[in-house]
Structures are given as C-alpha cells and as structure tokens.
Amino acid sequence: MAIVPETLEQIIRTFGRPLEAWYSSQVYKKLVARNAKHILVRLNDLIDFGPLEVGCVSYLHSSGPGAKPTHTVQRMVRIQFVRCLYNWSLRETEEQLDSNLLLRWFVGYGILEPVADHSTLDRFEQWVCTQQHRLYFDTILQQIEAAFPEVRAGVQVGDTYACQANAAMEGLIGVLRHTSQLVMRWLSQGAPEIHAVLLGQLDVVQLFGPVDERNGYYLSEAEQQQRKDCTVRGAWQLLQLLVPHLESLAKPLKTEVSERVADLRKIIADEYSYQVDEHNQLQALVERDAKHKGGYRVASATDREATYRKHGEDLALGYNVSLAAHAETGFICEIQAATGAEPDQAGVARLIEEQREQRGLCPEKLIYDQAAGAGRTRAEVDRVSFGQTQLVAGIPPLSVGGRFTPEDFKFDGNESLICPAGRSTNCRYRAGKQDAWQYEFSAKTCRDCPLWSHCHEDGARLTGPRRVFISDYQEQIR
C-alpha cells in the first residue's frame, strides 16, 4: 500500500512548487517567531537592502537569451552581507546555506531550493569588488548614521595595522620562477605556437633549475648566490625572448603577459644593478645592498599588490590598513588599504579625504598615534579637511643626543635663522628630495660660543659647520 494516496501524489506533481513555497513559509513563520532575538532576524527588520540591490542590478543581464537566473541579485546581495558579517569563507558560506534554515529564510531560499555554490559566490564578490567596491560600506554606514546620528559628529580615533596577504613570501628565486611559470603556462594555453618557439630558445635549466635540484637549505652562501644569479639571468633571457611577441598576442592574454613582464623587470631592477651590451644581453650583474634595494618589491607572484611591511622587528607580506572609528560608539567611519610598504602616515589624510567625498563631512578631531605626528601629515590633514579637522598625535622626538632641536632656533624677518646664542645665518639650501631647508652656521659663526656643548655632537670638529634641518611644515610642528 502506498504511503501517499494516489490522489495526493497527483496534487503534488501538479502543484509542487506552490506547495513547497507554502510549506517553507509555514516553517519559516514558526522559526522566526521562536528566534526573534537572533541577529539575522533583527537585522532583517533594521537594514534596508534596497540600495544594495539597486547598486548590483547590472550584475545579471536584463535581456538576451538564456534561462531565468537561479540566484537573483536580491539573494546574492544578502549572501554577501552575511558572509562579511560572520567572516565565512566561500565554502563555509555554501555549507551554511545548505544546512542553516534561518540563514535560508534571511537570504530568501525555500527549504528545498538548491543554493548558490562557492564559485557562484566568488563571481559575485569579484564583481562587487571591481564594480561597486564602496557600495556595502557606504550603504550600511549611511543606515547606521540614520539610526545613530551621533556617529556623524564628534571625535574619531585612528590607527594603522598590517593585513597579511593570502600568499607566501617566495624570495627572489621563488618569485622569478613562479612568475615565469605563469607566463609560460598562459602561453601554452593561449598561444601554443609562441610557447613552442620560446621553449626551444629558453635555457630552462638556468631559469627553473635541474629536475634533481638540491634544496636551497643545504647550499652554502656562495652556492645560494650562484643560484640566484643564474635564475636572474634566466629570467632576463625570458624577457628578451618574450618582448618581440607581445604585440602579436590577443587580449586578454596580452594584458596578462605584459603585466608579468613588467613584474620581472621590476623584480630584477629592485634586487640588482646590471649592465647590458649593444644586443641588450645581460653582462655585469651585482646584487644591491639592503639599503639600496627597491622599497616596494614584488614578493609574491600569487598576490602582486602585496609588499613587505616592516614595523619594528615585525615583517609581514601584505597591506597597510588605515582605519578611523567613532570614539564613543566604536563604529568604523572609514577604512583604506595600501600596499604593505606604504608608510603608516601616508594613509592618515586619505581617511579624512574619503569621508569628505563619500559622506560630505570631516570629523572635528582625529586622534592618532605618533605615526601621524609629523608636520607634513598635519598639513595634509588640514588641507584635505579645509581646516575642519584637528589632528591630535604625538610629535616625533626632535632631539639628537641632547642637542638643541629646530624648535630652539628662531627666524627674523629676513629669512635668517637665529640660534639660542643669538647668532644668525642666512646660508641655506634645499635638503635633497625632502620638504625642508638645511641651514648652516659656519665654524667662524660658532667660534667661542658659550653654548657649544649644548649645540654640537660630542666629538664634533671645531672647524665643522652646524647644520639645522628646518621642515617646510615647521609651523604645524610648533
């Protein structure tokens, strides 16, 4: 005997979808009532997802051939919101959608409907990042400000921190080989004829090493240096072989290969000084010392935008993130990310500028640590805020070995600098590439000065000048 009567089976086959929708609504009604205090239930009542849906409406084609989309923009918008809320990975989000009934209700899926998989979620996220990268942040913050008006006024607190890249530090040999492998793989798939030509001319062993290559851990310092030099020469050879073929590549392959060619050039130039002959063949090759290597070095072929961030003794591959939060409520008012090698102070003014452009306001006060204390940073904040934001930050120490600092020197009306002893000089020149003047007191001017020991370093020559570094932003420092 059948469990379901034949008449009921006929009804289910005929009205299956409406019945499934009805059943889902009945279950969800009871589920939501029992979980009224759950964060998803509360957020569903608080947040208007309409602006997000409008901002993402062009994600799906509005006309043309093809079936109706299974996963609507309305659902994708909410999935992305929940993923950010819980900090889930793509696969974790897919798993939760499959098993969590309250999440299905929040997103808009029926109990038995198939959910978006991780690859579908990834495509939507990539589209949002490239087409509407500020949409979620600005929309949600706008609604927060509507509910909490105090967030639009008052004091903000800022800081800068490291965000580690989802990529490994590859080292010079690793990043050159990885980048070269990517180029050769793309060519083998998109331009097999060119790939075959390059493979016949390229010294593969020099670039990628022999099949039985020893682990670098077991090499002596001289052997490690030799392997690095060989890899650089191999990468240089690949560059010379690639360049004549770039124009014949079709897009987007041409763009991808050209970007990696630029990476190879930069990696080599950042690490080595070199000379080439009349045929552009690599001749003299000398590794730069640490002081003269590039400051924004490519450290990973997986994440090309990530660079090294050195903060004290800590070294991280990734990004330098600047953040401003409302001091009273803790709500984040602005956040910006730059590559890891970007100095901490470089992002401070950008926090103010973006708030002015996106929200139409500047905070009355921004409290930061000493990274924002330099005069140039203060001047930039004053400029981008049109004088509306007061930057509160510790001033970097100016004293050198107990000597008089620039603060102890004064100006007269004729651009002459007067020292604490009352002696003056108008001898000055620009301090290299820095935004400052270098003033110089000659040995004759300083002779027999009673404040000599307070002004000069220990062991300073009596015949040497006293130089004073006066920043263009000295007024901000004062």
XYZ file of C-alpha atoms in Angstrom, residues 94-422:
329
model
C 27.865 27.412 0.832
C 27.788 24.850 3.648
C 25.818 27.155 5.945
C 23.294 27.917 3.212
C 22.789 24.193 2.720
C 22.165 23.420 6.382
C 21.021 26.555 8.238
C 17.270 27.137 7.932
C 17.342 30.610 9.487
C 20.031 31.651 7.024
C 17.943 30.281 4.123
C 14.999 32.369 5.337
C 17.147 35.518 5.638
C 18.589 35.114 2.124
C 15.260 34.159 0.529
C 15.643 30.470 -0.355
C 12.877 27.940 0.134
C 13.575 24.975 2.387
C 14.219 22.579 -0.509
C 15.701 25.007 -3.067
C 19.302 24.491 -4.283
C 21.631 27.233 -3.025
C 24.476 29.102 -4.739
C 27.778 27.240 -4.683
C 31.156 28.742 -3.778
C 32.135 29.506 -7.392
C 28.902 31.481 -7.924
C 29.547 33.393 -4.701
C 33.105 34.120 -5.819
C 31.957 35.560 -9.155
C 29.550 37.919 -7.402
C 32.143 39.031 -4.867
C 34.698 39.742 -7.600
C 32.110 41.788 -9.485
C 31.293 43.827 -6.373
C 34.998 44.429 -5.665
C 35.662 45.745 -9.164
C 32.358 47.497 -9.975
C 30.951 48.623 -6.616
C 33.793 48.385 -4.133
C 32.370 51.021 -1.719
C 28.701 50.079 -2.070
C 28.316 47.863 1.012
C 30.409 50.003 3.338
C 28.791 53.319 2.417
C 25.228 51.953 2.326
C 25.416 50.244 5.725
C 27.232 53.190 7.320
C 24.582 55.571 5.994
C 21.875 53.496 7.659
C 23.885 53.308 10.887
C 24.142 57.106 10.892
C 20.389 57.367 10.406
C 19.867 55.196 13.497
C 22.726 56.747 15.496
C 23.085 60.418 14.439
C 25.954 60.957 16.863
C 28.231 58.905 14.567
C 28.310 61.829 12.115
C 29.848 64.142 14.693
C 32.434 64.155 17.412
C 35.846 62.621 17.836
C 37.333 59.771 15.823
C 40.243 57.509 16.727
C 42.569 56.205 14.008
C 45.251 53.566 13.693
C 47.274 51.694 11.085
C 47.857 47.947 11.146
C 49.125 45.112 8.965
C 46.785 42.896 6.958
C 48.616 39.742 5.950
C 48.246 38.666 2.334
C 46.839 35.253 1.485
C 50.150 34.368 -0.145
C 53.556 33.078 0.880
C 56.802 35.055 0.836
C 58.569 33.482 -2.119
C 62.015 35.049 -2.057
C 63.875 36.217 -5.152
C 64.305 32.794 -6.790
C 60.748 31.732 -5.964
C 59.037 34.868 -7.272
C 61.084 34.901 -10.506
C 60.371 31.246 -11.210
C 56.710 31.424 -10.233
C 56.119 34.489 -12.424
C 57.920 32.851 -15.338
C 55.932 29.622 -14.904
C 52.663 31.550 -15.045
C 53.704 33.281 -18.274
C 54.752 30.023 -19.931
C 51.556 28.281 -18.805
C 49.341 31.037 -20.200
C 51.239 30.987 -23.488
C 50.920 27.198 -23.756
C 47.142 27.579 -23.405
C 46.530 30.772 -25.401
C 49.413 30.969 -27.877
C 50.907 27.464 -28.274
C 52.973 28.422 -31.334
C 54.779 31.193 -29.447
C 55.168 28.918 -26.447
C 56.875 26.292 -28.610
C 59.272 28.886 -30.061
C 60.206 30.199 -26.603
C 60.664 26.725 -25.196
C 63.110 25.903 -27.991
C 65.239 29.008 -27.266
C 64.998 29.315 -23.486
C 67.623 27.879 -21.151
C 65.055 26.111 -18.970
C 67.607 24.674 -16.547
C 69.156 28.088 -15.922
C 65.773 29.620 -15.095
C 63.934 26.796 -13.341
C 66.826 24.643 -12.153
C 67.524 20.959 -12.894
C 64.985 18.265 -12.076
C 67.137 16.953 -9.222
C 67.964 20.405 -7.823
C 69.084 20.388 -4.189
C 67.027 22.189 -1.568
C 68.426 25.679 -1.012
C 68.632 24.982 2.721
C 71.656 22.744 2.124
C 73.592 25.213 -0.043
C 76.471 27.336 1.126
C 76.184 31.113 0.927
C 78.260 31.152 -2.275
C 76.112 28.408 -3.835
C 72.914 30.254 -2.926
C 74.257 33.418 -4.524
C 75.205 31.497 -7.659
C 71.697 30.033 -7.908
C 70.154 33.485 -7.532
C 72.392 34.929 -10.244
C 71.572 32.040 -12.598
C 67.833 32.492 -12.017
C 68.074 36.225 -12.691
C 69.950 35.593 -15.943
C 67.353 33.009 -16.947
C 64.507 35.448 -16.226
C 66.303 38.141 -18.214
C 66.625 35.767 -21.172
C 62.901 35.022 -20.999
C 62.191 38.767 -21.040
C 64.242 39.296 -24.194
C 62.573 36.359 -25.929
C 59.082 37.489 -24.923
C 59.167 41.158 -25.908
C 59.107 40.653 -29.735
C 55.955 38.507 -29.410
C 53.868 40.744 -27.127
C 52.173 42.728 -29.897
C 51.010 39.562 -31.638
C 49.149 38.284 -28.559
C 45.392 38.668 -28.355
C 43.672 40.246 -25.373
C 43.296 39.473 -22.507
C 46.414 37.266 -22.815
C 48.459 40.256 -23.994
C 47.497 42.249 -20.910
C 48.256 39.401 -18.502
C 51.645 38.603 -20.049
C 52.616 42.286 -20.312
C 51.890 42.795 -16.616
C 54.090 39.836 -15.699
C 56.844 41.080 -17.995
C 56.745 44.392 -16.113
C 56.924 42.437 -12.841
C 60.028 40.539 -13.967
C 61.736 43.796 -14.947
C 60.893 45.377 -11.595
C 61.980 42.353 -9.554
C 65.386 42.300 -11.235
C 65.858 46.094 -11.068
C 64.899 46.210 -7.367
C 67.384 43.495 -6.423
C 70.299 44.008 -8.842
C 72.258 46.669 -10.622
C 73.299 45.439 -14.059
C 74.761 46.374 -17.424
C 73.755 45.201 -20.887
C 75.632 45.105 -24.191
C 74.553 46.524 -27.554
C 72.295 43.486 -28.073
C 70.581 44.052 -24.695
C 72.219 40.921 -23.324
C 72.893 40.893 -19.590
C 76.542 41.409 -18.704
C 77.654 42.723 -15.287
C 75.256 41.682 -12.516
C 75.676 42.911 -8.929
C 73.168 42.397 -6.127
C 72.268 45.618 -4.358
C 72.854 46.000 -0.630
C 69.770 46.079 1.593
C 69.777 49.891 1.804
C 69.569 50.366 -1.959
C 67.042 47.681 -2.873
C 63.590 48.743 -4.036
C 61.126 49.810 -1.352
C 58.038 48.295 -2.979
C 59.470 44.931 -4.027
C 57.272 42.255 -5.603
C 57.389 39.431 -3.067
C 54.780 37.013 -4.390
C 53.516 36.052 -7.837
C 50.247 34.973 -6.202
C 49.463 38.457 -4.852
C 51.285 41.034 -6.951
C 49.976 44.029 -4.998
C 51.240 42.839 -1.616
C 54.612 44.148 -0.423
C 56.689 43.892 2.737
C 55.562 45.868 5.774
C 58.312 46.325 8.352
C 57.076 47.561 11.732
C 59.813 47.449 14.343
C 61.029 43.863 14.345
C 57.881 42.539 12.652
C 57.941 41.800 8.921
C 54.716 40.940 7.113
C 53.786 40.451 3.480
C 50.524 42.172 2.772
C 48.857 45.522 3.201
C 48.914 48.598 5.393
C 45.384 49.308 6.582
C 44.369 52.722 7.952
C 41.160 52.900 9.971
C 39.108 55.625 11.647
C 36.407 54.763 14.197
C 33.943 56.878 16.149
C 35.427 57.299 19.615
C 32.148 56.910 21.522
C 30.263 54.200 19.612
C 33.156 52.290 18.039
C 31.524 52.269 14.593
C 34.084 52.279 11.778
C 33.733 55.527 9.807
C 36.402 54.925 7.142
C 38.941 52.292 6.189
C 41.621 52.333 3.499
C 44.189 49.740 2.430
C 47.530 50.411 0.745
C 50.345 48.054 -0.113
C 52.441 46.948 2.853
C 55.489 49.108 2.117
C 53.391 52.291 2.218
C 54.396 54.352 5.293
C 51.869 54.477 8.127
C 51.475 58.245 7.882
C 50.610 58.144 4.174
C 47.057 56.933 4.825
C 46.041 59.405 7.544
C 44.899 62.282 5.326
C 43.172 59.810 2.998
C 40.862 58.770 5.858
C 39.644 62.361 6.121
C 39.508 62.994 2.380
C 37.385 59.905 1.685
C 34.903 60.826 4.422
C 34.573 64.301 2.974
C 34.000 62.949 -0.548
C 31.765 59.992 0.351
C 29.841 61.308 3.372
C 30.134 65.064 2.989
C 31.730 65.641 6.392
C 35.048 65.902 8.166
C 35.444 64.838 11.806
C 36.093 67.671 14.201
C 39.024 65.780 15.685
C 41.082 62.704 14.718
C 43.253 61.119 17.414
C 46.192 59.087 16.105
C 49.476 57.715 17.346
C 52.915 59.207 16.675
C 52.856 57.894 13.080
C 50.641 60.887 12.236
C 52.639 63.412 14.243
C 54.940 64.766 11.541
C 54.353 68.254 10.209
C 53.712 67.108 6.664
C 50.895 64.804 7.798
C 49.351 67.607 9.838
C 49.499 69.920 6.822
C 47.857 67.296 4.584
C 45.015 66.744 7.068
C 44.485 70.484 7.331
C 44.419 70.775 3.519
C 42.002 67.909 2.753
C 39.647 68.904 5.586
C 39.772 72.624 4.701
C 40.826 73.285 8.262
C 37.836 71.467 9.793
C 39.704 68.525 11.372
C 42.127 68.868 14.256
C 44.755 66.110 14.177
C 45.819 65.052 17.684
C 49.036 62.995 17.575
C 52.321 62.765 19.402
C 55.162 64.786 17.883
C 58.143 62.601 16.870
C 61.213 63.217 19.054
C 63.315 66.049 17.656
C 66.326 65.978 19.956
C 69.507 64.292 18.748
C 71.850 63.340 21.569
C 70.618 66.134 23.841
C 71.416 68.861 21.298
C 69.291 71.886 20.568
C 66.439 70.994 18.230
C 64.965 73.062 15.364
C 62.406 74.299 17.897
C 65.184 76.150 19.702
C 66.048 78.218 16.618
C 64.058 81.297 15.592
C 63.600 83.318 12.415
C 63.964 87.045 11.948
C 62.017 88.967 9.326
C 64.593 88.375 6.569
C 64.648 84.520 6.492
C 67.770 84.441 8.661
C 67.882 81.706 11.303
C 68.878 82.751 14.809
C 70.408 80.224 17.233
C 69.811 80.119 21.018
C 73.002 82.152 21.494
C 71.619 84.943 19.295
